[in-house]
Tab-separated table of N, CA and C in Angstrom:
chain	number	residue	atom	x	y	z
A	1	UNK	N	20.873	255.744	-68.292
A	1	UNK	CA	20.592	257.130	-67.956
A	1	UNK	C	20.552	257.338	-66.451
A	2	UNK	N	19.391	256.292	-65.754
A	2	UNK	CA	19.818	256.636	-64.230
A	2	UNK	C	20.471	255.129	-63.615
A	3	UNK	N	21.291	255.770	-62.327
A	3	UNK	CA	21.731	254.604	-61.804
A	3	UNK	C	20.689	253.188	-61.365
A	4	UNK	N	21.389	252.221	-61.471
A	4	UNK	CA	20.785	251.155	-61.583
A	4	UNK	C	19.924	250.425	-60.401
A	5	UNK	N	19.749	251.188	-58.917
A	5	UNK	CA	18.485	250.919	-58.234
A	5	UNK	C	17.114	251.636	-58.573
A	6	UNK	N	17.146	252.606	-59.726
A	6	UNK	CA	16.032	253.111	-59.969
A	6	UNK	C	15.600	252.725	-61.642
A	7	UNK	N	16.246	252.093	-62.433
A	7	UNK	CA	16.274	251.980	-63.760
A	7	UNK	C	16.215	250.892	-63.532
A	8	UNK	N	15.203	249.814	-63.871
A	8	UNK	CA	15.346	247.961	-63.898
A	8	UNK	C	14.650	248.344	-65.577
A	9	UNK	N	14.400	247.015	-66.112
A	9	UNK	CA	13.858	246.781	-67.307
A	9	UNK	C	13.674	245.199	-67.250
A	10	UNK	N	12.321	245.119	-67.486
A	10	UNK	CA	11.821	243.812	-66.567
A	10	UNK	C	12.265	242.921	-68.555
A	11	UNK	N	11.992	241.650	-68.089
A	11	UNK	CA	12.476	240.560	-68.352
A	11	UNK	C	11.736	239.824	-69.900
A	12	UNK	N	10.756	239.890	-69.147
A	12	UNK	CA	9.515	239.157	-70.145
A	12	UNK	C	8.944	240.511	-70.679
A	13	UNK	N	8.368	241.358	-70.427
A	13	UNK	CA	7.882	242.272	-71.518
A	13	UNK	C	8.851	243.182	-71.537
A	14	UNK	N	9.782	243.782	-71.454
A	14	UNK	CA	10.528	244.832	-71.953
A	14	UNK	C	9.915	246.216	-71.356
A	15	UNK	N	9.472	246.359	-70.551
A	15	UNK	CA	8.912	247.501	-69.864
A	15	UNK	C	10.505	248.153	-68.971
A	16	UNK	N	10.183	249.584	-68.810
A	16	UNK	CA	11.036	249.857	-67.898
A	16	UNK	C	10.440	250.450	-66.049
A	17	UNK	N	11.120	250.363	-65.663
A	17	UNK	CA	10.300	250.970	-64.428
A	17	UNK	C	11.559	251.589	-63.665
A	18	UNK	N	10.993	252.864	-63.744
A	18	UNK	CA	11.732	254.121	-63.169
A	18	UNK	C	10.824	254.355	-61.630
A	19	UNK	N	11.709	254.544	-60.509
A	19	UNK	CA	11.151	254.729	-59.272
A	19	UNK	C	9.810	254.274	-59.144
A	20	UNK	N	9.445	253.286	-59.605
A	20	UNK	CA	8.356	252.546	-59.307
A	20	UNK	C	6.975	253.184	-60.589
A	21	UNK	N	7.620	253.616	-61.294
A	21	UNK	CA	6.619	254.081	-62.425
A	21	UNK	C	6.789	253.348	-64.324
A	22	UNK	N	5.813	252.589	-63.991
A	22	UNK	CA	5.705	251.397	-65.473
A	22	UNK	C	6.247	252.281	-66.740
A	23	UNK	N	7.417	252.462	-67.303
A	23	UNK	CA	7.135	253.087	-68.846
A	23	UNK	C	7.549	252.254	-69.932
A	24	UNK	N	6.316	252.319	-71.020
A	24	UNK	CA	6.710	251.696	-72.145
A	24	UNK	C	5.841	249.960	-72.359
A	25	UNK	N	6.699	249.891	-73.170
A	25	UNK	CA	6.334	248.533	-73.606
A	25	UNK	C	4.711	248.044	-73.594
A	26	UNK	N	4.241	246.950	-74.008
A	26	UNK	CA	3.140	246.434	-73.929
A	26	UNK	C	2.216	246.414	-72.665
A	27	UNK	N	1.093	246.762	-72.595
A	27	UNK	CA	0.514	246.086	-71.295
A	27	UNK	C	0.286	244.767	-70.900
A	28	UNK	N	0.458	244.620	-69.745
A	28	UNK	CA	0.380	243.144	-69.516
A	28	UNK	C	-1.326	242.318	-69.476
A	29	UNK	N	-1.022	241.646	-69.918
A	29	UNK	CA	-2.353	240.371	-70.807
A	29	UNK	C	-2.659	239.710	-69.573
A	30	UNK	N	-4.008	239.181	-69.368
A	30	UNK	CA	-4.523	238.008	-68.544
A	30	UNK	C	-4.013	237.027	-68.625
A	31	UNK	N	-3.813	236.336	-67.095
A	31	UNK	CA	-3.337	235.111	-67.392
A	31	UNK	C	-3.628	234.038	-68.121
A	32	UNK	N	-3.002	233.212	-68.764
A	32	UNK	CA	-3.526	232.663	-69.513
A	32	UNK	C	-4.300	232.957	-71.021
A	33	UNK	N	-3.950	233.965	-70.966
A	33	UNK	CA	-4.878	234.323	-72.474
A	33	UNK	C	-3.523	235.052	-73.946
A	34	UNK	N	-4.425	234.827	-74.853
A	34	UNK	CA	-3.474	234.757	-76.039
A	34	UNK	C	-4.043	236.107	-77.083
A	35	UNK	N	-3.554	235.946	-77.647
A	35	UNK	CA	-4.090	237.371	-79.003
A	35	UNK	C	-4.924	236.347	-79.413
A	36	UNK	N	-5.083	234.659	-79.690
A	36	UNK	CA	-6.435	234.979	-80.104
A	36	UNK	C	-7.792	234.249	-79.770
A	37	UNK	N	-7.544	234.106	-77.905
A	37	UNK	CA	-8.992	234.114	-77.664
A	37	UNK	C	-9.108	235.477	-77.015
A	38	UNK	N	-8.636	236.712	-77.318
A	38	UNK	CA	-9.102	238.071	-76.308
A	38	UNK	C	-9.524	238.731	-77.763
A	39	UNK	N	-9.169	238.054	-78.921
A	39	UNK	CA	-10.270	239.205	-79.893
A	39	UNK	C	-11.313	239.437	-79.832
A	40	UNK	N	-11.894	240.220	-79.915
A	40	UNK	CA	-13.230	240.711	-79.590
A	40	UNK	C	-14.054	240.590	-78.404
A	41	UNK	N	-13.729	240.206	-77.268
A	41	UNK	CA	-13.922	241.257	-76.257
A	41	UNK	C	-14.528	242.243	-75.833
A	42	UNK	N	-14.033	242.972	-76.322
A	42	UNK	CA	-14.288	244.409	-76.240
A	42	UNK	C	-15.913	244.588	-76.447
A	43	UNK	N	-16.518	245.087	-75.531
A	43	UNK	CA	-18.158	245.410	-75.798
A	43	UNK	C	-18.319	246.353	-76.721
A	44	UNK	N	-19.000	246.341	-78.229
A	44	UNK	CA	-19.510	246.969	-78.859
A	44	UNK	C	-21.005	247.386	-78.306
A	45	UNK	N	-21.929	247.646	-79.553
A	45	UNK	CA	-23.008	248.117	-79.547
A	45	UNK	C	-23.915	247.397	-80.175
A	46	UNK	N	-23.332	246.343	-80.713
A	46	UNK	CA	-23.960	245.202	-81.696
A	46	UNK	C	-24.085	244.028	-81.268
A	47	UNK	N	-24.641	243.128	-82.170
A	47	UNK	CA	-24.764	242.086	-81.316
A	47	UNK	C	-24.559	241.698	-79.963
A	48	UNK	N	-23.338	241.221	-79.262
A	48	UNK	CA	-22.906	241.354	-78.670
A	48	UNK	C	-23.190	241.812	-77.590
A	49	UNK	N	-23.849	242.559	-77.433
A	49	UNK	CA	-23.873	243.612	-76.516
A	49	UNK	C	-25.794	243.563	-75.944
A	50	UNK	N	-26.095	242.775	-76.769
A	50	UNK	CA	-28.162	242.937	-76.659
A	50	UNK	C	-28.304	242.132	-75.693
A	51	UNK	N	-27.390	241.249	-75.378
A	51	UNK	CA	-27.772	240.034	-74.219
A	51	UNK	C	-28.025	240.447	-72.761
A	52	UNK	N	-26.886	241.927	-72.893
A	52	UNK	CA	-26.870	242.469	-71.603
A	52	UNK	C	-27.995	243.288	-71.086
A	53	UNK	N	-29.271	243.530	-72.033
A	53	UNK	CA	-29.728	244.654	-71.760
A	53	UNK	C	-30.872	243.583	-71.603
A	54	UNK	N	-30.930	244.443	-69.927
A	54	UNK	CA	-32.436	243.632	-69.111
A	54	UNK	C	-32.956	244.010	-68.091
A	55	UNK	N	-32.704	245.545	-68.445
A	55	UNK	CA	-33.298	246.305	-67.245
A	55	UNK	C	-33.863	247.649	-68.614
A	56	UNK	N	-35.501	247.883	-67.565
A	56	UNK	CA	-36.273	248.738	-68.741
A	56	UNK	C	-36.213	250.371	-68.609
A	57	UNK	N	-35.745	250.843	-69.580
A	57	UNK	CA	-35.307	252.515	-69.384
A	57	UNK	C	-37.038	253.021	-69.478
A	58	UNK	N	-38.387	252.561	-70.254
A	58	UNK	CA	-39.343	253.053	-70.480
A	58	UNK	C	-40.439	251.707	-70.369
A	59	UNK	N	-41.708	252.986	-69.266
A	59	UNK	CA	-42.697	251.981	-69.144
A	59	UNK	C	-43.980	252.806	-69.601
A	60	UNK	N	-45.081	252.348	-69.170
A	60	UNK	CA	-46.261	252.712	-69.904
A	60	UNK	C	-47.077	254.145	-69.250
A	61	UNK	N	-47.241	255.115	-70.261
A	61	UNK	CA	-47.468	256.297	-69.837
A	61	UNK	C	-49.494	255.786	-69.605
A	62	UNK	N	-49.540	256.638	-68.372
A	62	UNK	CA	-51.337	257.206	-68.020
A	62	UNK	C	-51.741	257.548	-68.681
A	63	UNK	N	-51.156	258.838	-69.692
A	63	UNK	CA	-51.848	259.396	-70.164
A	63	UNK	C	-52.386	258.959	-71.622
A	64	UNK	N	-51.146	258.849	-72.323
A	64	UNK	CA	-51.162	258.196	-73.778
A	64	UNK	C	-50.995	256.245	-73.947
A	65	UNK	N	-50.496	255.790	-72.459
A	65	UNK	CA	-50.859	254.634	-72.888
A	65	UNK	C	-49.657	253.880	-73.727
A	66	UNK	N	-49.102	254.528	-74.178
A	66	UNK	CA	-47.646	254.054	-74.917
A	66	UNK	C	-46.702	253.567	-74.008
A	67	UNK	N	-45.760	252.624	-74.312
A	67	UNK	CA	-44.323	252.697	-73.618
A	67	UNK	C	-43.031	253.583	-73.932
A	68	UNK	N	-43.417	254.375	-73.550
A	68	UNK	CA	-42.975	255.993	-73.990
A	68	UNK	C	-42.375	256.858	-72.359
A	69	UNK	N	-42.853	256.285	-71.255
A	69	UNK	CA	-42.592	257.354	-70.561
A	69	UNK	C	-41.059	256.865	-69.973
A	70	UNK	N	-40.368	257.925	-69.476
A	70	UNK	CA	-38.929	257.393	-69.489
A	70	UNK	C	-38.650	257.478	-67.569
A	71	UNK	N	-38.207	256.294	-66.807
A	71	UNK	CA	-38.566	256.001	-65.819
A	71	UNK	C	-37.639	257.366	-65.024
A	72	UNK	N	-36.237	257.622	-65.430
A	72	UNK	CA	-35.362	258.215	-64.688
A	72	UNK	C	-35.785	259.987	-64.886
A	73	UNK	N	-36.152	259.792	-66.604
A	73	UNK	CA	-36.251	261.461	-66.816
A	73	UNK	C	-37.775	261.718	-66.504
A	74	UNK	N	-38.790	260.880	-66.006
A	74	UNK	CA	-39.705	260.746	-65.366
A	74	UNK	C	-40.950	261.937	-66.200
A	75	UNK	N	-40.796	261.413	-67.395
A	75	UNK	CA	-41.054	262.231	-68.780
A	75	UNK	C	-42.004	261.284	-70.036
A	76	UNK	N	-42.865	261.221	-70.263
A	76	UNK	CA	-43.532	260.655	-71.813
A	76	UNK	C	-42.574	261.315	-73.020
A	77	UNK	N	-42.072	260.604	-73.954
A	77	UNK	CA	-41.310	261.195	-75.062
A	77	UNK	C	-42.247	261.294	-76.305
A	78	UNK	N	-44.054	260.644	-75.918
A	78	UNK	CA	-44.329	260.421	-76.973
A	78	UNK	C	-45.871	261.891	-76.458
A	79	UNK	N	-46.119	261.659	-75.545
A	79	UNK	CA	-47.134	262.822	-75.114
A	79	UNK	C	-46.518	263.991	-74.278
A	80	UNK	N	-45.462	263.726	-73.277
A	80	UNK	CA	-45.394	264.794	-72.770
A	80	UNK	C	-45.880	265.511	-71.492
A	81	UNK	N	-46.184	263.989	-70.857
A	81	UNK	CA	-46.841	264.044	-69.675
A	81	UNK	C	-45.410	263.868	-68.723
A	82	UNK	N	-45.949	264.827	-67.425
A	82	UNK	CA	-46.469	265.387	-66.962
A	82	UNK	C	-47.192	266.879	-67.106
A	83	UNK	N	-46.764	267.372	-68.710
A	83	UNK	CA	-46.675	268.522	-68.716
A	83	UNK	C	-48.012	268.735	-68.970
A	84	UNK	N	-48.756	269.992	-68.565
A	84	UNK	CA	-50.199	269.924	-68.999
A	84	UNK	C	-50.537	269.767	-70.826
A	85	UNK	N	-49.502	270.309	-71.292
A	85	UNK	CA	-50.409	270.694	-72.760
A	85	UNK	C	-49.953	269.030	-73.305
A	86	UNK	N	-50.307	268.521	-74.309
A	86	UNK	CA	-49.919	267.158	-75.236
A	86	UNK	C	-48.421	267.844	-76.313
A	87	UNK	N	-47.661	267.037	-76.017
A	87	UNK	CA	-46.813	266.969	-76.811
A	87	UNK	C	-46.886	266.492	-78.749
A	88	UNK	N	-46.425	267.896	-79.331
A	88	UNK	CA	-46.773	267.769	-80.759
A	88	UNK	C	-46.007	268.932	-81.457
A	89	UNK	N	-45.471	268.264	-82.717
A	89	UNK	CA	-44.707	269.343	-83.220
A	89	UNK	C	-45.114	269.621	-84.443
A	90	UNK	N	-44.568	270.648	-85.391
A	90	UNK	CA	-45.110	270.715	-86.823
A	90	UNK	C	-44.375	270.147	-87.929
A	91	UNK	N	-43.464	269.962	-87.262
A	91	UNK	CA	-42.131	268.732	-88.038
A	91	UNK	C	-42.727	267.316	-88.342
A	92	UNK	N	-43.729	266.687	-87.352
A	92	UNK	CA	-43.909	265.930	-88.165
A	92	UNK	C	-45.752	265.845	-88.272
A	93	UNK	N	-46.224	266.419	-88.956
A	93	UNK	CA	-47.343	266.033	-89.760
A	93	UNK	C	-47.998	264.763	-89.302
A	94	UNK	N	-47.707	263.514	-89.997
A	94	UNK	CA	-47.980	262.210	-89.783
A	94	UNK	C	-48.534	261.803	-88.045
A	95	UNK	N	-47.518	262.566	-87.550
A	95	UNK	CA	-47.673	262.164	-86.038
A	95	UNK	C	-49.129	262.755	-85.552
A	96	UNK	N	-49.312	263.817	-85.962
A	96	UNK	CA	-49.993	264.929	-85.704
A	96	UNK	C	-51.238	264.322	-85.914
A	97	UNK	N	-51.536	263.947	-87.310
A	97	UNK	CA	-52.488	262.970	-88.035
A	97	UNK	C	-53.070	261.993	-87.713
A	98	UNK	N	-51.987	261.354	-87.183
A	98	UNK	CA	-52.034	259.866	-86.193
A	98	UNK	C	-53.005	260.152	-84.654
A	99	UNK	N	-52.227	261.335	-83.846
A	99	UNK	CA	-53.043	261.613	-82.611
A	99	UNK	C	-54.259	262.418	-82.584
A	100	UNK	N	-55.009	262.934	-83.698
A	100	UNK	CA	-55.685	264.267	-83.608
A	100	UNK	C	-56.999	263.799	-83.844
A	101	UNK	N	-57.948	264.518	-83.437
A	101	UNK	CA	-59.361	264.297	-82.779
A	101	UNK	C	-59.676	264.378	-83.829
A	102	UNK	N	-60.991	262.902	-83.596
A	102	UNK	CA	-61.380	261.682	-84.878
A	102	UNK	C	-61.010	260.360	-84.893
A	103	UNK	N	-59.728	260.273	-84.087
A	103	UNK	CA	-58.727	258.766	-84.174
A	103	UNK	C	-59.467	258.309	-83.182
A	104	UNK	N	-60.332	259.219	-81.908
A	104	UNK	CA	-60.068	258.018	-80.388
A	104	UNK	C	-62.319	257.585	-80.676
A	105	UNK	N	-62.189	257.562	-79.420
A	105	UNK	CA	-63.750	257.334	-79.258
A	105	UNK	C	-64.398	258.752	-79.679
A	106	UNK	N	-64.411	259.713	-79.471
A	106	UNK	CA	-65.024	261.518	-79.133
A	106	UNK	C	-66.187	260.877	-78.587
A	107	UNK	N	-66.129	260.790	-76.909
A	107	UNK	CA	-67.444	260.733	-76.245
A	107	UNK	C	-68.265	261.829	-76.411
A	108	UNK	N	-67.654	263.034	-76.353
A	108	UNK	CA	-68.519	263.967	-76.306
A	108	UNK	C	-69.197	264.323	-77.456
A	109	UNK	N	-67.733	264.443	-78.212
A	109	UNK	CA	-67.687	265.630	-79.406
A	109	UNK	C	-68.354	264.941	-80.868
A	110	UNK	N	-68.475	263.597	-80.361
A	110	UNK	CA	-69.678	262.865	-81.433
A	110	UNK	C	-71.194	263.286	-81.896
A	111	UNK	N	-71.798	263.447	-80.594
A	111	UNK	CA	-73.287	263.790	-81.122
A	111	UNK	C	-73.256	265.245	-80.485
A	112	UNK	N	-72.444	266.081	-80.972
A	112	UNK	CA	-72.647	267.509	-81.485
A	112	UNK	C	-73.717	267.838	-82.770
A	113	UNK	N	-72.842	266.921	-83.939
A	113	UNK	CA	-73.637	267.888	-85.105
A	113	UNK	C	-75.204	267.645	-85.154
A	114	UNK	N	-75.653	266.289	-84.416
A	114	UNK	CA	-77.061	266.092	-83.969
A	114	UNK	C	-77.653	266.977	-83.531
A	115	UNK	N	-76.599	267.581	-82.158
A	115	UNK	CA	-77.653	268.101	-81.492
A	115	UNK	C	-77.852	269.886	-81.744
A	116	UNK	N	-76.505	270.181	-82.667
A	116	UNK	CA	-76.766	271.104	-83.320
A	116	UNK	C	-77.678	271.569	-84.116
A	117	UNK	N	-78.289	270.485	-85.188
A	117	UNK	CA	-79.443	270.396	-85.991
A	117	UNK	C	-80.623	270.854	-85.282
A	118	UNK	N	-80.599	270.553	-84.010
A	118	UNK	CA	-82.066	270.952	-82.915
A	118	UNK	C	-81.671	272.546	-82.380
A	119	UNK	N	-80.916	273.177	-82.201
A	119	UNK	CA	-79.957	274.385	-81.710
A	119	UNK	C	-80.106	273.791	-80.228
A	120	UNK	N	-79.720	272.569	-79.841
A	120	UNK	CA	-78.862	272.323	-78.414
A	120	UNK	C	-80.189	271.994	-77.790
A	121	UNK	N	-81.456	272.154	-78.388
A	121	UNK	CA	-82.800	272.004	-77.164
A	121	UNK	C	-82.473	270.601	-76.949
A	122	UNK	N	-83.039	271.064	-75.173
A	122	UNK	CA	-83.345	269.701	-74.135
A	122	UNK	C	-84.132	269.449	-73.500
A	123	UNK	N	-84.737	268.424	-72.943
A	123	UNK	CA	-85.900	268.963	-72.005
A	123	UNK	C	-87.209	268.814	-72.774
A	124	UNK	N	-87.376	267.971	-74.139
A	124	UNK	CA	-88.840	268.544	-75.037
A	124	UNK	C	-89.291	266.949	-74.992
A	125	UNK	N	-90.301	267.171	-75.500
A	125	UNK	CA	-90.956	265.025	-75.795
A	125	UNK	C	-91.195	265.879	-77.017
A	126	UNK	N	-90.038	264.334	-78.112
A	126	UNK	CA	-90.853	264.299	-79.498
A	126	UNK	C	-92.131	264.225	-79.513
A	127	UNK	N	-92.788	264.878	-80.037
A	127	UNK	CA	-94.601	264.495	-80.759
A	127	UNK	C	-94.295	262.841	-81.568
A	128	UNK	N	-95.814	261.705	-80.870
A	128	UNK	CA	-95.606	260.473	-81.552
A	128	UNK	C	-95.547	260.795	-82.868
A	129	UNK	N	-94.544	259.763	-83.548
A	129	UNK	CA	-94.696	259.520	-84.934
A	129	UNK	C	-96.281	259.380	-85.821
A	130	UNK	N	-97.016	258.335	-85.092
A	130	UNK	CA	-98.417	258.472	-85.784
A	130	UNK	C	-98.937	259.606	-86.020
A	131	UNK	N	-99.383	260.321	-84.903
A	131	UNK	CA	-99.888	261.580	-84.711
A	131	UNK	C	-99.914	262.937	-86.021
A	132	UNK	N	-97.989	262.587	-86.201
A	132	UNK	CA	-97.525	263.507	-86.986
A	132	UNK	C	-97.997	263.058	-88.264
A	133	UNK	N	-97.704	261.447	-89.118
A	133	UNK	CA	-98.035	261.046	-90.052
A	133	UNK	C	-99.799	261.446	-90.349
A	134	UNK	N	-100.095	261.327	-89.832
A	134	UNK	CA	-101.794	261.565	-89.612
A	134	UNK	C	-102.182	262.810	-89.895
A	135	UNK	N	-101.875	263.843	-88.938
A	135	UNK	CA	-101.883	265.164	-89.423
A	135	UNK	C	-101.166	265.528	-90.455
A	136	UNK	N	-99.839	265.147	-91.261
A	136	UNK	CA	-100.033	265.468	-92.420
A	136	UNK	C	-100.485	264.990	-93.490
């Protein structure tokens, strides 16, 4: 088709090369290598592929304490920190269940119903126990 300083067709792979532009044929293989030590190769997502991973996308959140917070998106996926409110959805229930007041210590919110029973008084001295037994 074109004259023959611009049309070659190389030797060993059958490629053509037009004004210096590769068309066709196979790509050319590493030296030395065959169809079949280059099978598999190719990086999947499996096996293969776990050896490489050794750098950590998530470390441990302040707030919740999990390894949840994500270093780049600089985000908790499991609380939601930095954001003020706690992260929680209604999709999942369980989760909800899992984090919700009752699960942790309740420093505070423990001796409420105690001190409810008194209506909140502070500030009083019990009367001794004898005293009371006695008088009644």
């Amino acid at each position: 088709s074109l004259p023959p300083p611009y049309h070659k067709r190389n030797a060993v792979d059958g490629r053509v090369r037009v004004s210096g532009v590769v068309l066709g044929g196979e790509p050319p293989t590493p030296q030395g290598a065959t169809e079949e030590n280059t099978v598999g190769l190719e990086m999947g997502k499996g096996t293969g592929s776990f050896g490489k991973r050794r750098n950590k996308t998530h470390t441990l959140c302040v707030r919740c304490g999990r390894r949840s917070f994500h270093l780049q998106k600089s985000r908790c996926g499991s609380c939601g920190y930095p954001s003020a409110r706690i992260r929680k959805y209604k999709w999942s229930i369980k989760a909800i269940r899992r984090k919700t007041t009752g699960t942790g210590r309740m420093r505070y919110l423990r001796h409420m119903p105690r001190r409810f029973k008194t209506n909140f008084r502070e500030g009083t001295q019990a009367p001794p126990r004898r005293a009371a037994a006695a008088s009644a």
